[in-house]
PDB file of C-alpha atoms in Angstrom:
ATOM      1  CA  UNK A   1     158.379  64.146  87.958  1.00  0.00           C
ATOM      2  CA  UNK A   2     158.305  67.062  90.391  1.00  0.00           C
ATOM      3  CA  UNK A   3     157.377  70.404  88.856  1.00  0.00           C
ATOM      4  CA  UNK A   4     159.394  73.567  89.243  1.00  0.00           C
ATOM      5  CA  UNK A   5     156.789  75.035  91.602  1.00  0.00           C
ATOM      6  CA  UNK A   6     156.633  71.955  93.852  1.00  0.00           C
ATOM      7  CA  UNK A   7     157.703  71.965  97.476  1.00  0.00           C
ATOM      8  CA  UNK A   8     161.307  70.796  97.428  1.00  0.00           C
ATOM      9  CA  UNK A   9     163.700  69.589 100.098  1.00  0.00           C
ATOM     10  CA  UNK A  10     166.706  71.807  99.453  1.00  0.00           C
ATOM     11  CA  UNK A  11     168.792  70.803 102.487  1.00  0.00           C
ATOM     12  CA  UNK A  12     168.624  67.666 104.609  1.00  0.00           C
ATOM     13  CA  UNK A  13     171.164  66.815 107.271  1.00  0.00           C
ATOM     14  CA  UNK A  14     171.145  65.559 110.847  1.00  0.00           C
ATOM     15  CA  UNK A  15     170.931  69.099 112.194  1.00  0.00           C
ATOM     16  CA  UNK A  16     168.992  70.952 109.526  1.00  0.00           C
ATOM     17  CA  UNK A  17     166.024  70.476 107.189  1.00  0.00           C
ATOM     18  CA  UNK A  18     164.999  73.167 104.705  1.00  0.00           C
ATOM     19  CA  UNK A  19     161.940  72.850 102.488  1.00  0.00           C
ATOM     20  CA  UNK A  20     161.326  75.520  99.865  1.00  0.00           C
ATOM     21  CA  UNK A  21     158.288  76.481  97.843  1.00  0.00           C
ATOM     22  CA  UNK A  22     159.821  78.309  94.875  1.00  0.00           C
ATOM     23  CA  UNK A  23     158.132  81.451  93.670  1.00  0.00           C
ATOM     24  CA  UNK A  24     155.108  81.122  91.455  1.00  0.00           C
ATOM     25  CA  UNK A  25     152.307  83.367  90.293  1.00  0.00           C
ATOM     26  CA  UNK A  26     148.700  82.888  89.278  1.00  0.00           C
ATOM     27  CA  UNK A  27     149.675  84.245  85.870  1.00  0.00           C
ATOM     28  CA  UNK A  28     151.155  81.287  84.039  1.00  0.00           C
ATOM     29  CA  UNK A  29     153.150  81.638  80.845  1.00  0.00           C
ATOM     30  CA  UNK A  30     150.396  80.134  78.701  1.00  0.00           C
ATOM     31  CA  UNK A  31     147.756  82.421  80.165  1.00  0.00           C
ATOM     32  CA  UNK A  32     149.918  85.483  79.478  1.00  0.00           C
ATOM     33  CA  UNK A  33     150.516  84.342  75.890  1.00  0.00           C
ATOM     34  CA  UNK A  34     146.796  83.747  75.242  1.00  0.00           C
ATOM     35  CA  UNK A  35     145.809  87.100  76.768  1.00  0.00           C
ATOM     36  CA  UNK A  36     148.601  88.815  74.838  1.00  0.00           C
ATOM     37  CA  UNK A  37     147.519  87.286  71.517  1.00  0.00           C
ATOM     38  CA  UNK A  38     143.870  88.205  72.064  1.00  0.00           C
ATOM     39  CA  UNK A  39     144.707  91.788  72.987  1.00  0.00           C
ATOM     40  CA  UNK A  40     147.208  92.142  70.126  1.00  0.00           C
ATOM     41  CA  UNK A  41     144.465  91.027  67.703  1.00  0.00           C
ATOM     42  CA  UNK A  42     142.055  93.491  69.298  1.00  0.00           C
ATOM     43  CA  UNK A  43     144.538  96.369  68.949  1.00  0.00           C
ATOM     44  CA  UNK A  44     145.297  95.372  65.359  1.00  0.00           C
ATOM     45  CA  UNK A  45     141.646  95.336  64.253  1.00  0.00           C
ATOM     46  CA  UNK A  46     140.634  98.448  66.199  1.00  0.00           C
ATOM     47  CA  UNK A  47     143.691 100.194  64.731  1.00  0.00           C
ATOM     48  CA  UNK A  48     142.462  99.316  61.233  1.00  0.00           C
ATOM     49  CA  UNK A  49     139.038 100.751  62.056  1.00  0.00           C
ATOM     50  CA  UNK A  50     140.685 103.847  63.463  1.00  0.00           C
ATOM     51  CA  UNK A  51     142.703 104.245  60.251  1.00  0.00           C
ATOM     52  CA  UNK A  52     139.527 104.069  58.145  1.00  0.00           C
ATOM     53  CA  UNK A  53     137.826 106.748  60.258  1.00  0.00           C
ATOM     54  CA  UNK A  54     140.773 109.170  60.219  1.00  0.00           C
ATOM     55  CA  UNK A  55     141.818 108.572  56.590  1.00  0.00           C
ATOM     56  CA  UNK A  56     139.201 111.043  55.336  1.00  0.00           C
ATOM     57  CA  UNK A  57     140.451 113.932  57.507  1.00  0.00           C
ATOM     58  CA  UNK A  58     144.208 113.355  57.883  1.00  0.00           C
ATOM     59  CA  UNK A  59     147.196 112.633  55.691  1.00  0.00           C
ATOM     60  CA  UNK A  60     148.259 108.964  55.377  1.00  0.00           C
ATOM     61  CA  UNK A  61     151.484 109.612  57.369  1.00  0.00           C
ATOM     62  CA  UNK A  62     149.491 111.164  60.228  1.00  0.00           C
ATOM     63  CA  UNK A  63     147.041 108.261  60.222  1.00  0.00           C
ATOM     64  CA  UNK A  64     149.895 105.739  60.296  1.00  0.00           C
ATOM     65  CA  UNK A  65     151.481 107.616  63.222  1.00  0.00           C
ATOM     66  CA  UNK A  66     148.176 107.710  65.150  1.00  0.00           C
ATOM     67  CA  UNK A  67     147.540 104.004  64.596  1.00  0.00           C
ATOM     68  CA  UNK A  68     151.103 103.111  65.582  1.00  0.00           C
ATOM     69  CA  UNK A  69     150.850 105.190  68.804  1.00  0.00           C
ATOM     70  CA  UNK A  70     147.476 103.640  69.637  1.00  0.00           C
ATOM     71  CA  UNK A  71     148.761 100.097  69.172  1.00  0.00           C
ATOM     72  CA  UNK A  72     152.040 100.742  71.006  1.00  0.00           C
ATOM     73  CA  UNK A  73     150.251 102.389  73.938  1.00  0.00           C
ATOM     74  CA  UNK A  74     147.669  99.580  74.106  1.00  0.00           C
ATOM     75  CA  UNK A  75     150.283  96.838  74.030  1.00  0.00           C
ATOM     76  CA  UNK A  76     152.398  98.707  76.591  1.00  0.00           C
ATOM     77  CA  UNK A  77     149.431  98.985  78.959  1.00  0.00           C
ATOM     78  CA  UNK A  78     148.703  95.275  78.408  1.00  0.00           C
ATOM     79  CA  UNK A  79     152.266  94.249  79.263  1.00  0.00           C
ATOM     80  CA  UNK A  80     152.253  96.515  82.323  1.00  0.00           C
ATOM     81  CA  UNK A  81     148.908  95.120  83.540  1.00  0.00           C
ATOM     82  CA  UNK A  82     150.102  91.520  83.091  1.00  0.00           C
ATOM     83  CA  UNK A  83     153.350  92.290  84.945  1.00  0.00           C
ATOM     84  CA  UNK A  84     151.451  93.935  87.812  1.00  0.00           C
ATOM     85  CA  UNK A  85     149.094  90.959  88.075  1.00  0.00           C
ATOM     86  CA  UNK A  86     152.047  88.564  88.059  1.00  0.00           C
ATOM     87  CA  UNK A  87     153.788  90.513  90.838  1.00  0.00           C
ATOM     88  CA  UNK A  88     150.620  90.907  92.919  1.00  0.00           C
ATOM     89  CA  UNK A  89     149.846  87.171  92.800  1.00  0.00           C
ATOM     90  CA  UNK A  90     153.442  85.960  93.355  1.00  0.00           C
ATOM     91  CA  UNK A  91     153.945  83.580  96.286  1.00  0.00           C
ATOM     92  CA  UNK A  92     156.996  81.800  97.678  1.00  0.00           C
ATOM     93  CA  UNK A  93     158.242  80.493 100.987  1.00  0.00           C
ATOM     94  CA  UNK A  94     160.283  78.054 103.007  1.00  0.00           C
ATOM     95  CA  UNK A  95     160.232  75.973 106.167  1.00  0.00           C
ATOM     96  CA  UNK A  96     163.543  75.605 108.005  1.00  0.00           C
ATOM     97  CA  UNK A  97     164.039  73.270 110.955  1.00  0.00           C
ATOM     98  CA  UNK A  98     167.330  73.757 112.803  1.00  0.00           C
ATOM     99  CA  UNK A  99     168.221  71.243 115.508  1.00  0.00           C
ATOM    100  CA  UNK A 100     171.362  73.200 116.557  1.00  0.00           C
ATOM    101  CA  UNK A 101     169.394  76.389 117.256  1.00  0.00           C
ATOM    102  CA  UNK A 102     166.312  74.429 118.371  1.00  0.00           C
ATOM    103  CA  UNK A 103     163.996  76.469 116.136  1.00  0.00           C
ATOM    104  CA  UNK A 104     161.597  76.187 113.257  1.00  0.00           C
ATOM    105  CA  UNK A 105     161.085  79.131 110.924  1.00  0.00           C
ATOM    106  CA  UNK A 106     158.352  79.472 108.314  1.00  0.00           C
ATOM    107  CA  UNK A 107     158.961  82.254 105.844  1.00  0.00           C
ATOM    108  CA  UNK A 108     156.548  83.289 103.111  1.00  0.00           C
ATOM    109  CA  UNK A 109     155.876  86.025 100.637  1.00  0.00           C
ATOM    110  CA  UNK A 110     152.299  86.659  99.490  1.00  0.00           C
ATOM    111  CA  UNK A 111     153.118  89.301  96.835  1.00  0.00           C
ATOM    112  CA  UNK A 112     156.206  90.997  95.470  1.00  0.00           C
ATOM    113  CA  UNK A 113     154.751  94.239  96.795  1.00  0.00           C
ATOM    114  CA  UNK A 114     154.766  93.058 100.425  1.00  0.00           C
ATOM    115  CA  UNK A 115     157.807  92.109 102.503  1.00  0.00           C
ATOM    116  CA  UNK A 116     158.474  88.489 103.379  1.00  0.00           C
ATOM    117  CA  UNK A 117     157.055  87.405 106.740  1.00  0.00           C
ATOM    118  CA  UNK A 118     158.443  84.864 109.181  1.00  0.00           C
ATOM    119  CA  UNK A 119     156.907  82.862 112.037  1.00  0.00           C
ATOM    120  CA  UNK A 120     159.133  80.893 114.384  1.00  0.00           C
ATOM    121  CA  UNK A 121     158.650  78.279 117.084  1.00  0.00           C
ATOM    122  CA  UNK A 122     160.778  76.127 119.344  1.00  0.00           C
ATOM    123  CA  UNK A 123     161.587  72.761 117.833  1.00  0.00           C
ATOM    124  CA  UNK A 124     160.975  70.998 121.173  1.00  0.00           C
ATOM    125  CA  UNK A 125     157.375  72.290 121.220  1.00  0.00           C
ATOM    126  CA  UNK A 126     156.422  70.550 117.982  1.00  0.00           C
ATOM    127  CA  UNK A 127     154.678  67.214 117.981  1.00  0.00           C
ATOM    128  CA  UNK A 128     154.197  66.409 114.301  1.00  0.00           C
ATOM    129  CA  UNK A 129     153.569  67.809 110.836  1.00  0.00           C
ATOM    130  CA  UNK A 130     150.216  67.296 109.120  1.00  0.00           C
ATOM    131  CA  UNK A 131     148.755  68.290 105.802  1.00  0.00           C
ATOM    132  CA  UNK A 132     145.563  70.322 106.165  1.00  0.00           C
ATOM    133  CA  UNK A 133     143.407  69.621 103.130  1.00  0.00           C
ATOM    134  CA  UNK A 134     140.593  71.318 101.274  1.00  0.00           C
ATOM    135  CA  UNK A 135     139.012  69.915  98.113  1.00  0.00           C
ATOM    136  CA  UNK A 136     141.541  71.553  95.793  1.00  0.00           C
ATOM    137  CA  UNK A 137     144.429  72.664  98.012  1.00  0.00           C
ATOM    138  CA  UNK A 138     146.446  71.939 101.108  1.00  0.00           C
ATOM    139  CA  UNK A 139     148.940  73.465 103.503  1.00  0.00           C
ATOM    140  CA  UNK A 140     151.548  72.184 105.927  1.00  0.00           C
ATOM    141  CA  UNK A 141     150.737  72.614 109.616  1.00  0.00           C
ATOM    142  CA  UNK A 142     153.142  71.871 112.458  1.00  0.00           C
ATOM    143  CA  UNK A 143     151.169  70.694 115.490  1.00  0.00           C
ATOM    144  CA  UNK A 144     152.469  72.065 118.792  1.00  0.00           C
ATOM    145  CA  UNK A 145     152.417  70.261 122.140  1.00  0.00           C
ATOM    146  CA  UNK A 146     151.673  73.579 123.838  1.00  0.00           C
ATOM    147  CA  UNK A 147     150.850  76.975 122.456  1.00  0.00           C
ATOM    148  CA  UNK A 148     149.514  77.485 118.963  1.00  0.00           C
ATOM    149  CA  UNK A 149     150.287  75.439 115.884  1.00  0.00           C
ATOM    150  CA  UNK A 150     152.557  76.807 113.191  1.00  0.00           C
ATOM    151  CA  UNK A 151     150.716  76.657 109.861  1.00  0.00           C
ATOM    152  CA  UNK A 152     152.083  77.566 106.462  1.00  0.00           C
ATOM    153  CA  UNK A 153     149.749  80.410 105.451  1.00  0.00           C
ATOM    154  CA  UNK A 154     149.613  79.695 101.720  1.00  0.00           C
ATOM    155  CA  UNK A 155     147.001  77.166 100.627  1.00  0.00           C
ATOM    156  CA  UNK A 156     148.011  75.679  97.296  1.00  0.00           C
ATOM    157  CA  UNK A 157     147.767  72.678  95.019  1.00  0.00           C
ATOM    158  CA  UNK A 158     151.539  72.456  94.638  1.00  0.00           C
ATOM    159  CA  UNK A 159     152.920  68.967  94.560  1.00  0.00           C
ATOM    160  CA  UNK A 160     155.502  67.799  97.073  1.00  0.00           C
ATOM    161  CA  UNK A 161     153.579  68.755 100.204  1.00  0.00           C
ATOM    162  CA  UNK A 162     153.083  65.128 101.279  1.00  0.00           C
ATOM    163  CA  UNK A 163     156.804  64.441 100.878  1.00  0.00           C
ATOM    164  CA  UNK A 164     157.599  67.591 102.857  1.00  0.00           C
ATOM    165  CA  UNK A 165     155.316  66.469 105.710  1.00  0.00           C
ATOM    166  CA  UNK A 166     157.008  63.037 105.759  1.00  0.00           C
ATOM    167  CA  UNK A 167     160.475  64.639 105.812  1.00  0.00           C
ATOM    168  CA  UNK A 168     159.475  66.979 108.658  1.00  0.00           C
ATOM    169  CA  UNK A 169     158.040  64.087 110.686  1.00  0.00           C
ATOM    170  CA  UNK A 170     161.217  62.040 110.130  1.00  0.00           C
ATOM    171  CA  UNK A 171     163.296  65.022 111.275  1.00  0.00           C
ATOM    172  CA  UNK A 172     161.087  65.540 114.361  1.00  0.00           C
ATOM    173  CA  UNK A 173     161.148  61.829 115.222  1.00  0.00           C
ATOM    174  CA  UNK A 174     164.934  61.734 114.924  1.00  0.00           C
ATOM    175  CA  UNK A 175     165.176  64.666 117.379  1.00  0.00           C
ATOM    176  CA  UNK A 176     162.885  62.952 119.936  1.00  0.00           C
ATOM    177  CA  UNK A 177     164.824  59.692 119.694  1.00  0.00           C
ATOM    178  CA  UNK A 178     168.001  61.588 120.550  1.00  0.00           C
ATOM    179  CA  UNK A 179     166.562  62.895 123.846  1.00  0.00           C
TER     180      UNK A 179
END
């Protein structure tokens, strides 16, 4: 079964091939839940200690208000920090091959804070697609006959990259057979 973050062929026709890498972040749902639970426990227990310290000098209503503000502020900062980390580590992208226009466009986003970037090349200049591999990640690279290769800039362990390379090579081979 292909995961939601896997490279996916979203359009395949005789004139167009579009492969998308849906957005994902380094902050997974489980990691956020675990961090949230740990920090909530920390704020709960430090709030209890704070209540013990201030109970001798302040009225119970004032102590309850101080503890509530402390916990609310701490949890708010935690949620904000997790959201910022999620947005900073967000990545997405796509590879679009268009036989009608004779172009290939790679678009990617490395963070929600930065604009999406696009590299393009002429379809006729491409020889094949390969999967560059490292021990724990890979990326799609389109090998050019002349000029520089067009490489997807995001190294990842997302599934579906091998299928995307096969689909790109089939698309490129179909365009060379038609010449």
